[in-house]
Tab-separated table of C-alpha atoms in Angstrom:
chain	number	residue	atom	x	y	z
E	16	UNK	CA	75.916	87.314	58.903
E	17	UNK	CA	75.140	89.550	61.941
E	18	UNK	CA	76.688	86.924	64.166
E	19	UNK	CA	79.749	87.073	61.865
E	20	UNK	CA	80.073	90.753	61.917
E	21	UNK	CA	79.529	90.871	65.873
E	22	UNK	CA	82.482	88.220	66.254
E	23	UNK	CA	84.684	90.298	63.913
E	24	UNK	CA	84.097	93.387	65.924
E	25	UNK	CA	84.714	91.535	69.143
E	26	UNK	CA	88.008	90.362	67.863
E	27	UNK	CA	89.087	93.551	66.645
E	28	UNK	CA	88.483	95.278	69.928
E	29	UNK	CA	90.170	92.473	71.632
E	30	UNK	CA	93.178	92.692	69.500
E	31	UNK	CA	93.355	96.413	70.127
E	32	UNK	CA	93.291	96.147	73.832
E	33	UNK	CA	96.146	93.486	73.730
E	34	UNK	CA	98.130	96.042	71.528
E	35	UNK	CA	97.531	98.831	74.102
E	36	UNK	CA	98.409	96.723	77.211
E	37	UNK	CA	102.083	96.714	77.266
E	38	UNK	CA	102.234	100.591	76.420
E	39	UNK	CA	100.264	101.138	79.539
E	40	UNK	CA	102.270	98.991	81.775
E	41	UNK	CA	105.428	100.616	80.338
E	42	UNK	CA	104.503	103.546	82.558
E	43	UNK	CA	105.457	101.787	85.636
E	44	UNK	CA	109.185	102.273	86.596
E	45	UNK	CA	109.323	105.529	84.926
E	46	UNK	CA	111.308	108.031	87.538
E	47	UNK	CA	108.888	110.715	89.117
E	48	UNK	CA	108.829	114.340	88.513
E	49	UNK	CA	108.058	116.508	91.581
E	50	UNK	CA	105.068	118.871	91.686
E	51	UNK	CA	105.913	121.981	89.853
E	52	UNK	CA	102.801	123.945	89.514
E	53	UNK	CA	103.051	127.100	91.453
E	54	UNK	CA	99.422	128.096	90.396
E	55	UNK	CA	98.097	125.345	92.704
E	56	UNK	CA	97.860	125.876	96.365
E	57	UNK	CA	97.545	123.775	99.418
E	58	UNK	CA	96.350	124.788	102.841
E	59	UNK	CA	98.478	124.881	105.790
E	60	UNK	CA	98.386	126.170	109.362
E	61	UNK	CA	101.324	127.243	111.632
E	62	UNK	CA	104.948	127.551	111.229
E	63	UNK	CA	106.598	129.907	113.866
E	64	UNK	CA	105.776	132.294	116.576
E	65	UNK	CA	108.613	134.872	117.126
E	66	UNK	CA	110.108	134.353	120.454
E	67	UNK	CA	108.324	131.167	121.348
E	68	UNK	CA	109.889	127.766	121.936
E	69	UNK	CA	107.866	124.800	121.397
E	70	UNK	CA	107.809	121.407	122.855
E	71	UNK	CA	105.967	119.810	119.982
E	72	UNK	CA	102.309	120.113	119.108
E	73	UNK	CA	99.310	118.328	118.164
E	74	UNK	CA	96.709	118.568	115.506
E	75	UNK	CA	93.439	116.895	114.482
E	76	UNK	CA	92.317	116.205	110.994
E	77	UNK	CA	90.152	113.635	109.195
E	78	UNK	CA	91.023	110.819	106.617
E	79	UNK	CA	90.024	112.366	103.299
E	80	UNK	CA	89.645	110.761	99.725
E	81	UNK	CA	92.750	111.802	97.960
E	82	UNK	CA	94.113	110.395	94.816
E	83	UNK	CA	97.724	109.831	94.156
E	84	UNK	CA	98.113	110.173	90.357
E	85	UNK	CA	101.797	109.179	90.475
E	86	UNK	CA	101.520	106.475	92.887
E	87	UNK	CA	103.045	103.985	90.515
E	88	UNK	CA	106.295	105.804	90.519
E	89	UNK	CA	106.617	106.498	94.109
E	90	UNK	CA	104.379	109.636	94.277
E	91	UNK	CA	101.939	110.298	97.160
E	92	UNK	CA	99.579	112.954	98.596
E	93	UNK	CA	99.735	113.291	102.376
E	94	UNK	CA	98.135	115.685	105.064
E	95	UNK	CA	100.658	115.857	107.954
E	96	UNK	CA	101.901	117.524	111.051
E	97	UNK	CA	105.444	118.705	111.002
E	98	UNK	CA	107.716	119.578	114.072
E	99	UNK	CA	111.046	121.104	113.178
E	100	UNK	CA	114.000	122.990	114.354
E	101	UNK	CA	115.156	126.157	112.784
E	102	UNK	CA	118.445	124.894	111.387
E	103	UNK	CA	116.184	122.750	109.041
E	104	UNK	CA	118.289	119.711	110.031
E	105	UNK	CA	115.889	118.027	112.474
E	106	UNK	CA	112.102	117.320	111.911
E	107	UNK	CA	109.664	114.893	112.801
E	108	UNK	CA	106.326	114.401	110.676
E	109	UNK	CA	103.453	112.100	110.995
E	110	UNK	CA	100.169	111.848	108.935
E	111	UNK	CA	97.686	110.182	106.593
E	112	UNK	CA	97.877	109.908	102.845
E	113	UNK	CA	97.540	108.029	99.636
E	114	UNK	CA	100.351	106.455	97.666
E	115	UNK	CA	103.191	104.535	99.513
E	116	UNK	CA	106.213	103.583	97.320
E	117	UNK	CA	104.352	102.111	94.479
E	118	UNK	CA	101.146	101.026	96.206
E	119	UNK	CA	97.900	102.877	95.565
E	120	UNK	CA	96.813	102.710	99.299
E	121	UNK	CA	95.575	104.785	102.058
E	122	UNK	CA	97.899	104.829	104.949
E	123	UNK	CA	99.283	106.248	108.148
E	124	UNK	CA	103.129	107.189	108.259
E	125	UNK	CA	105.690	108.857	110.138
E	126	UNK	CA	109.179	110.216	109.114
E	127	UNK	CA	112.020	111.991	110.880
E	128	UNK	CA	115.448	113.364	109.963
E	129	UNK	CA	118.394	113.819	112.155
E	130	UNK	CA	121.835	115.219	110.888
E	131	UNK	CA	123.846	112.272	112.118
E	132	UNK	CA	121.407	109.281	111.977
E	133	UNK	CA	119.874	110.554	108.631
E	134	UNK	CA	116.190	110.150	107.389
E	135	UNK	CA	113.869	107.594	108.090
E	136	UNK	CA	110.189	107.048	106.889
E	137	UNK	CA	107.899	104.170	107.930
E	138	UNK	CA	104.360	103.022	107.061
E	139	UNK	CA	102.515	102.724	110.345
E	140	UNK	CA	101.018	99.560	111.331
E	141	UNK	CA	97.531	100.997	111.710
E	142	UNK	CA	94.528	100.545	109.292
E	143	UNK	CA	92.824	103.656	107.922
E	144	UNK	CA	89.249	103.598	109.348
E	145	UNK	CA	87.422	105.436	106.490
E	146	UNK	CA	86.891	108.857	104.926
E	147	UNK	CA	85.681	111.358	107.626
E	148	UNK	CA	87.424	109.583	110.518
E	149	UNK	CA	89.400	112.111	112.555
E	150	UNK	CA	92.674	111.364	114.151
E	151	UNK	CA	94.697	113.466	116.625
E	152	UNK	CA	98.482	113.566	115.775
E	153	UNK	CA	101.020	114.704	118.277
E	154	UNK	CA	104.653	115.152	118.235
E	155	UNK	CA	106.371	115.908	121.614
E	156	UNK	CA	109.491	115.382	123.498
E	157	UNK	CA	109.968	112.870	126.427
E	158	UNK	CA	112.958	113.266	128.643
E	159	UNK	CA	113.986	110.278	131.035
E	160	UNK	CA	116.310	111.299	133.537
E	161	UNK	CA	119.863	109.738	132.580
E	162	UNK	CA	118.914	109.126	129.044
E	163	UNK	CA	118.891	111.006	125.837
E	164	UNK	CA	115.834	112.940	124.725
E	165	UNK	CA	113.079	111.186	122.839
E	166	UNK	CA	110.682	112.599	120.575
E	167	UNK	CA	107.252	110.682	120.683
E	168	UNK	CA	105.388	110.605	117.383
E	169	UNK	CA	101.827	109.700	117.786
E	170	UNK	CA	98.650	109.099	116.004
E	171	UNK	CA	95.588	108.448	118.480
E	172	UNK	CA	96.889	105.545	120.630
E	173	UNK	CA	99.557	104.450	118.338
E	174	UNK	CA	103.074	106.010	119.237
E	175	UNK	CA	106.536	105.489	118.205
E	176	UNK	CA	109.741	107.277	119.200
E	177	UNK	CA	112.894	108.422	117.925
E	178	UNK	CA	116.224	109.471	119.646
E	179	UNK	CA	117.157	112.984	119.100
E	180	UNK	CA	120.227	112.997	121.487
E	181	UNK	CA	120.834	116.885	121.368
E	182	UNK	CA	117.316	118.524	121.052
E	183	UNK	CA	114.132	118.516	122.900
E	184	UNK	CA	112.702	121.913	121.790
E	185	UNK	CA	111.460	123.091	118.469
E	186	UNK	CA	110.456	126.431	116.755
E	187	UNK	CA	108.640	125.214	113.816
E	188	UNK	CA	105.214	123.503	113.853
E	189	UNK	CA	102.873	123.127	110.848
E	190	UNK	CA	100.080	121.097	109.562
E	191	UNK	CA	99.087	120.757	106.061
E	192	UNK	CA	99.628	118.940	102.705
E	193	UNK	CA	102.222	117.610	100.472
E	194	UNK	CA	101.771	115.963	97.115
E	195	UNK	CA	104.203	115.064	94.330
E	196	UNK	CA	102.025	115.417	91.172
E	197	UNK	CA	99.636	118.293	90.218
E	198	UNK	CA	97.407	115.854	88.609
E	199	UNK	CA	96.630	114.315	92.117
E	200	UNK	CA	93.548	115.298	93.808
E	201	UNK	CA	93.614	117.045	97.268
E	202	UNK	CA	90.055	118.193	98.371
E	203	UNK	CA	91.512	119.841	101.549
E	204	UNK	CA	94.116	119.758	104.109
E	205	UNK	CA	92.867	121.764	106.840
E	206	UNK	CA	92.834	120.779	110.296
E	207	UNK	CA	90.277	121.380	113.192
E	208	UNK	CA	92.895	122.422	115.638
E	209	UNK	CA	96.590	123.173	115.989
E	210	UNK	CA	98.266	123.417	119.521
E	211	UNK	CA	101.774	123.747	120.541
E	212	UNK	CA	103.229	122.546	123.953
E	213	UNK	CA	104.863	124.772	126.343
E	214	UNK	CA	106.625	122.214	128.235
E	215	UNK	CA	107.890	118.467	127.941
E	216	UNK	CA	105.593	115.704	127.927
E	217	UNK	CA	102.608	117.301	126.249
E	218	UNK	CA	102.413	120.098	128.908
E	219	UNK	CA	100.810	123.458	128.522
E	220	UNK	CA	98.944	122.852	125.407
E	221	UNK	CA	98.263	126.277	123.739
E	222	UNK	CA	96.026	127.094	120.828
E	223	UNK	CA	97.955	128.308	117.723
E	224	UNK	CA	97.767	132.049	117.898
E	225	UNK	CA	96.066	132.433	114.226
E	226	UNK	CA	94.808	129.107	113.304
E	227	UNK	CA	93.264	130.038	109.987
E	228	UNK	CA	94.103	128.434	106.890
E	229	UNK	CA	97.290	129.704	105.050
E	230	UNK	CA	98.341	128.589	101.587
E	231	UNK	CA	101.649	127.694	100.048
E	232	UNK	CA	102.973	126.282	96.904
E	233	UNK	CA	105.866	124.022	95.844
E	234	UNK	CA	108.445	123.743	93.266
E	235	UNK	CA	110.798	120.882	92.220
E	236	UNK	CA	114.327	120.132	92.314
E	237	UNK	CA	115.087	120.580	95.246
E	238	UNK	CA	111.753	120.227	96.634
E	239	UNK	CA	110.929	123.672	97.907
E	240	UNK	CA	107.946	125.156	99.662
E	241	UNK	CA	107.119	128.842	99.659
E	242	UNK	CA	104.297	130.729	101.345
E	243	UNK	CA	101.676	132.313	99.199
E	244	UNK	CA	100.031	134.130	102.023
E	245	UNK	CA	101.997	134.645	105.260
E	246	UNK	CA	100.562	133.941	108.663
E	247	UNK	CA	99.229	137.373	110.208
E	248	UNK	CA	100.582	136.478	113.463
E	249	UNK	CA	103.806	134.880	113.612
E	250	UNK	CA	106.036	134.703	110.708
E	251	UNK	CA	106.678	132.158	107.725
E	252	UNK	CA	109.995	130.303	108.352
E	253	UNK	CA	112.681	130.896	106.125
N	30	UNK	CA	70.461	84.707	45.555
N	31	UNK	CA	73.717	84.322	43.918
N	32	UNK	CA	74.332	88.187	44.256
N	33	UNK	CA	73.889	87.910	48.095
N	34	UNK	CA	76.245	85.000	48.240
N	35	UNK	CA	78.830	86.991	46.275
N	36	UNK	CA	78.210	89.825	48.604
N	37	UNK	CA	78.638	87.789	51.560
N	38	UNK	CA	81.777	86.295	50.410
N	39	UNK	CA	83.281	89.633	49.337
N	40	UNK	CA	82.381	91.008	52.932
N	41	UNK	CA	84.057	88.019	54.503
N	42	UNK	CA	87.250	88.514	52.525
N	43	UNK	CA	87.067	92.152	53.442
N	44	UNK	CA	86.872	91.591	57.287
N	45	UNK	CA	89.311	88.681	56.900
N	46	UNK	CA	91.954	91.224	55.370
N	47	UNK	CA	91.211	93.744	58.027
N	48	UNK	CA	91.722	91.244	60.808
N	49	UNK	CA	94.921	90.030	59.152
N	50	UNK	CA	96.212	93.595	59.035
N	51	UNK	CA	95.395	94.220	62.637
N	52	UNK	CA	96.945	91.096	63.665
N	53	UNK	CA	100.202	91.837	61.831
N	54	UNK	CA	100.116	95.515	63.223
N	55	UNK	CA	99.470	94.203	66.876
N	56	UNK	CA	102.335	91.655	66.524
N	57	UNK	CA	104.863	94.506	65.221
N	58	UNK	CA	103.786	96.635	68.034
N	59	UNK	CA	104.119	94.131	70.831
N	60	UNK	CA	107.372	93.118	69.520
N	61	UNK	CA	108.753	96.686	69.227
N	62	UNK	CA	107.419	97.411	72.633
N	63	UNK	CA	109.106	94.445	74.307
N	64	UNK	CA	112.398	94.969	72.274
N	65	UNK	CA	112.689	98.526	73.174
N	66	UNK	CA	111.728	98.265	76.908
N	67	UNK	CA	112.848	94.709	77.761
N	68	UNK	CA	114.272	95.413	80.990
N	69	UNK	CA	111.393	97.774	82.234
N	70	UNK	CA	108.927	95.268	81.191
N	71	UNK	CA	110.667	92.786	83.147
N	72	UNK	CA	110.407	95.147	86.091
N	73	UNK	CA	106.550	95.130	85.877
N	74	UNK	CA	106.749	91.324	86.903
N	75	UNK	CA	107.301	92.362	90.362
N	76	UNK	CA	105.351	95.229	91.973
N	77	UNK	CA	105.325	96.159	95.665
N	78	UNK	CA	102.252	94.732	97.343
N	79	UNK	CA	101.886	91.790	95.032
N	80	UNK	CA	100.757	88.493	96.550
N	81	UNK	CA	103.724	86.602	95.387
N	82	UNK	CA	106.628	85.434	98.021
N	83	UNK	CA	109.608	87.793	97.229
N	84	UNK	CA	112.891	86.194	96.558
N	85	UNK	CA	116.263	87.997	96.659
N	86	UNK	CA	116.232	89.064	93.111
N	87	UNK	CA	112.619	90.386	93.242
N	88	UNK	CA	113.585	92.429	96.420
N	89	UNK	CA	116.517	93.758	94.574
N	90	UNK	CA	114.236	94.868	91.726
N	91	UNK	CA	111.773	96.436	93.777
N	92	UNK	CA	114.141	98.184	96.040
N	93	UNK	CA	116.030	99.651	93.097
N	94	UNK	CA	112.792	101.196	91.816
N	95	UNK	CA	112.436	102.814	95.169
N	96	UNK	CA	115.982	103.961	95.337
N	97	UNK	CA	115.582	105.594	91.874
N	98	UNK	CA	112.409	107.355	92.970
N	99	UNK	CA	114.635	109.004	95.727
N	100	UNK	CA	117.510	109.454	93.304
N	101	UNK	CA	118.650	113.088	94.028
N	102	UNK	CA	120.875	113.069	90.956
N	103	UNK	CA	119.084	114.571	87.921
N	104	UNK	CA	121.541	112.775	85.701
N	105	UNK	CA	120.211	109.255	85.147
N	106	UNK	CA	123.976	108.052	84.892
N	107	UNK	CA	124.087	108.483	88.515
N	108	UNK	CA	121.851	105.472	88.948
N	109	UNK	CA	122.221	103.769	92.579
N	110	UNK	CA	124.715	101.040	92.926
N	111	UNK	CA	123.667	97.884	95.037
N	112	UNK	CA	125.409	98.019	98.210
N	113	UNK	CA	124.242	95.009	100.093
N	114	UNK	CA	121.237	92.648	100.777
N	115	UNK	CA	120.376	91.305	104.102
N	116	UNK	CA	117.423	89.192	105.137
N	117	UNK	CA	116.212	89.567	108.750
N	118	UNK	CA	114.178	86.612	110.075
N	119	UNK	CA	112.010	88.874	112.082
N	120	UNK	CA	111.830	92.433	112.311
N	121	UNK	CA	110.887	93.527	115.993
N	122	UNK	CA	110.558	96.865	117.412
N	123	UNK	CA	110.170	97.181	121.104
N	124	UNK	CA	107.486	99.163	122.563
N	125	UNK	CA	109.473	99.949	125.895
N	126	UNK	CA	112.069	102.856	126.039
N	127	UNK	CA	113.998	100.835	128.659
N	128	UNK	CA	114.473	97.968	126.402
N	129	UNK	CA	116.203	100.031	123.927
N	130	UNK	CA	119.927	100.067	123.620
N	131	UNK	CA	120.078	103.841	124.685
N	132	UNK	CA	123.716	104.456	123.739
N	133	UNK	CA	123.200	102.957	120.234
N	134	UNK	CA	124.096	105.467	117.472
N	135	UNK	CA	121.374	103.729	115.312
N	136	UNK	CA	118.111	105.152	115.167
N	137	UNK	CA	115.909	104.329	117.964
N	138	UNK	CA	112.410	103.113	116.755
N	139	UNK	CA	109.547	101.616	118.227
N	140	UNK	CA	105.875	100.720	117.875
N	141	UNK	CA	105.942	98.357	114.996
N	142	UNK	CA	106.354	94.639	114.600
N	143	UNK	CA	106.172	92.202	111.736
N	144	UNK	CA	106.341	88.499	111.869
N	145	UNK	CA	107.615	88.257	108.414
N	146	UNK	CA	110.976	87.935	107.100
N	147	UNK	CA	112.162	91.296	105.893
N	148	UNK	CA	114.659	92.141	102.934
N	149	UNK	CA	116.784	95.083	103.645
N	150	UNK	CA	118.416	96.233	100.371
N	151	UNK	CA	120.844	99.159	100.340
N	152	UNK	CA	122.360	101.181	97.506
N	153	UNK	CA	125.134	103.752	97.342
N	154	UNK	CA	124.513	107.005	95.317
N	155	UNK	CA	122.813	110.289	95.804
N	156	UNK	CA	119.427	110.046	97.511
N	157	UNK	CA	117.025	112.612	98.937
N	158	UNK	CA	113.727	112.526	100.968
N	159	UNK	CA	110.735	113.374	98.860
N	160	UNK	CA	109.111	114.567	101.958
N	161	UNK	CA	110.198	117.628	104.160
N	162	UNK	CA	108.491	120.454	106.146
N	163	UNK	CA	107.403	123.665	104.381
N	164	UNK	CA	110.367	125.893	103.770
N	165	UNK	CA	113.012	123.302	104.185
N	166	UNK	CA	115.257	121.931	101.487
N	167	UNK	CA	115.587	118.185	101.736
N	168	UNK	CA	119.077	116.869	102.675
N	169	UNK	CA	121.144	114.561	100.463
N	170	UNK	CA	122.497	111.275	101.395
N	171	UNK	CA	124.745	108.732	100.099
N	172	UNK	CA	123.323	105.524	101.157
N	173	UNK	CA	119.656	104.338	101.112
N	174	UNK	CA	118.303	101.323	102.796
N	175	UNK	CA	114.957	99.828	101.813
N	176	UNK	CA	113.055	97.246	104.001
N	177	UNK	CA	110.628	95.123	102.239
N	178	UNK	CA	108.222	92.451	103.564
N	179	UNK	CA	108.998	89.253	101.941
N	180	UNK	CA	105.332	88.028	101.842
N	181	UNK	CA	104.486	90.576	99.237
N	182	UNK	CA	107.305	93.002	98.412
N	183	UNK	CA	105.632	95.994	100.209
N	184	UNK	CA	107.913	98.535	101.299
N	185	UNK	CA	108.036	98.772	105.235
N	186	UNK	CA	110.478	101.597	105.645
N	187	UNK	CA	113.094	103.744	103.984
N	188	UNK	CA	116.277	105.005	105.514
N	189	UNK	CA	118.767	107.462	104.147
N	190	UNK	CA	122.076	108.261	105.699
N	191	UNK	CA	126.023	108.777	104.887
């Protein structure tokens, strides 16, 4: 009699699970909403120093345990280094994150935008080494005589480059976080260093004048960032 | 004894009825879900990173999802239109600047190599990067190209341009 009861309970549970499965799977493929929680903040360093022209920069930060709540709809959490130009049309970025186009994986990536060539992003062929492992990220221009300008985008010994025919300086440098769902977890996005270069090919590395954490928040559509606390040295861009 | 048997029989009937009811509810629920979301359920058959070899139709299916995630149009009527599908035998990116075609107007890339066939699926519509530096507004482009590893459907790269 007891066995019969137990069997019945097992069958009921099994049938209930079967019923629930398609409801859960259905969440896959639903288009994502961008992060729209202005009460949350994410740490960041850098941006601009008035009157200073950069030749890219470098930052060091560790792999951290992030969760990307909306990974199945293309969402992500990343900790990145950005190098950009004041018109907002040119930028390069490289970083580490969780969630890559539907895959719930830790990964390194890089991306750039160019007003003519467009936008490009790519997962780097480099395996994460585990939470706590620090990596040094760099973005800097390389000029070969007779050729156009290239921007190197580097994490540790891995490097790639992108042609930016008409630019080899920048006036925006930032390291921090980016996420697409307020339900993702983001323990920290601080970096242990941020330096900008004062000449090409990684020359004249200079510490960021105020390397303390700053905070910013993000709203959606279009994806917009705004500073909650402004750098005390330098100025927030835009 | 007789009472015990009757009680057991009644319990069995009761449990049987409950089971039948639950089964019917489950069947109706399953049918409703599959009917109402037929296409979406089909889309779950192929996910990026799965172990199956990805054929042309699978590649289009995955790429369409990626394109939708980057859709800049808030109106779902602006869903992307399939623009083209290419299969590359091998994607090879050189590590030497000197080996690149410097005068090319295409993006110059390096540093990654894959020995797998790569599907490149492009769509037209309105697309915008979900990544951008703090303080900037993402640009909008009319074409998106998604490169997929044919071994598992994982996304290798995404490019947007006009």
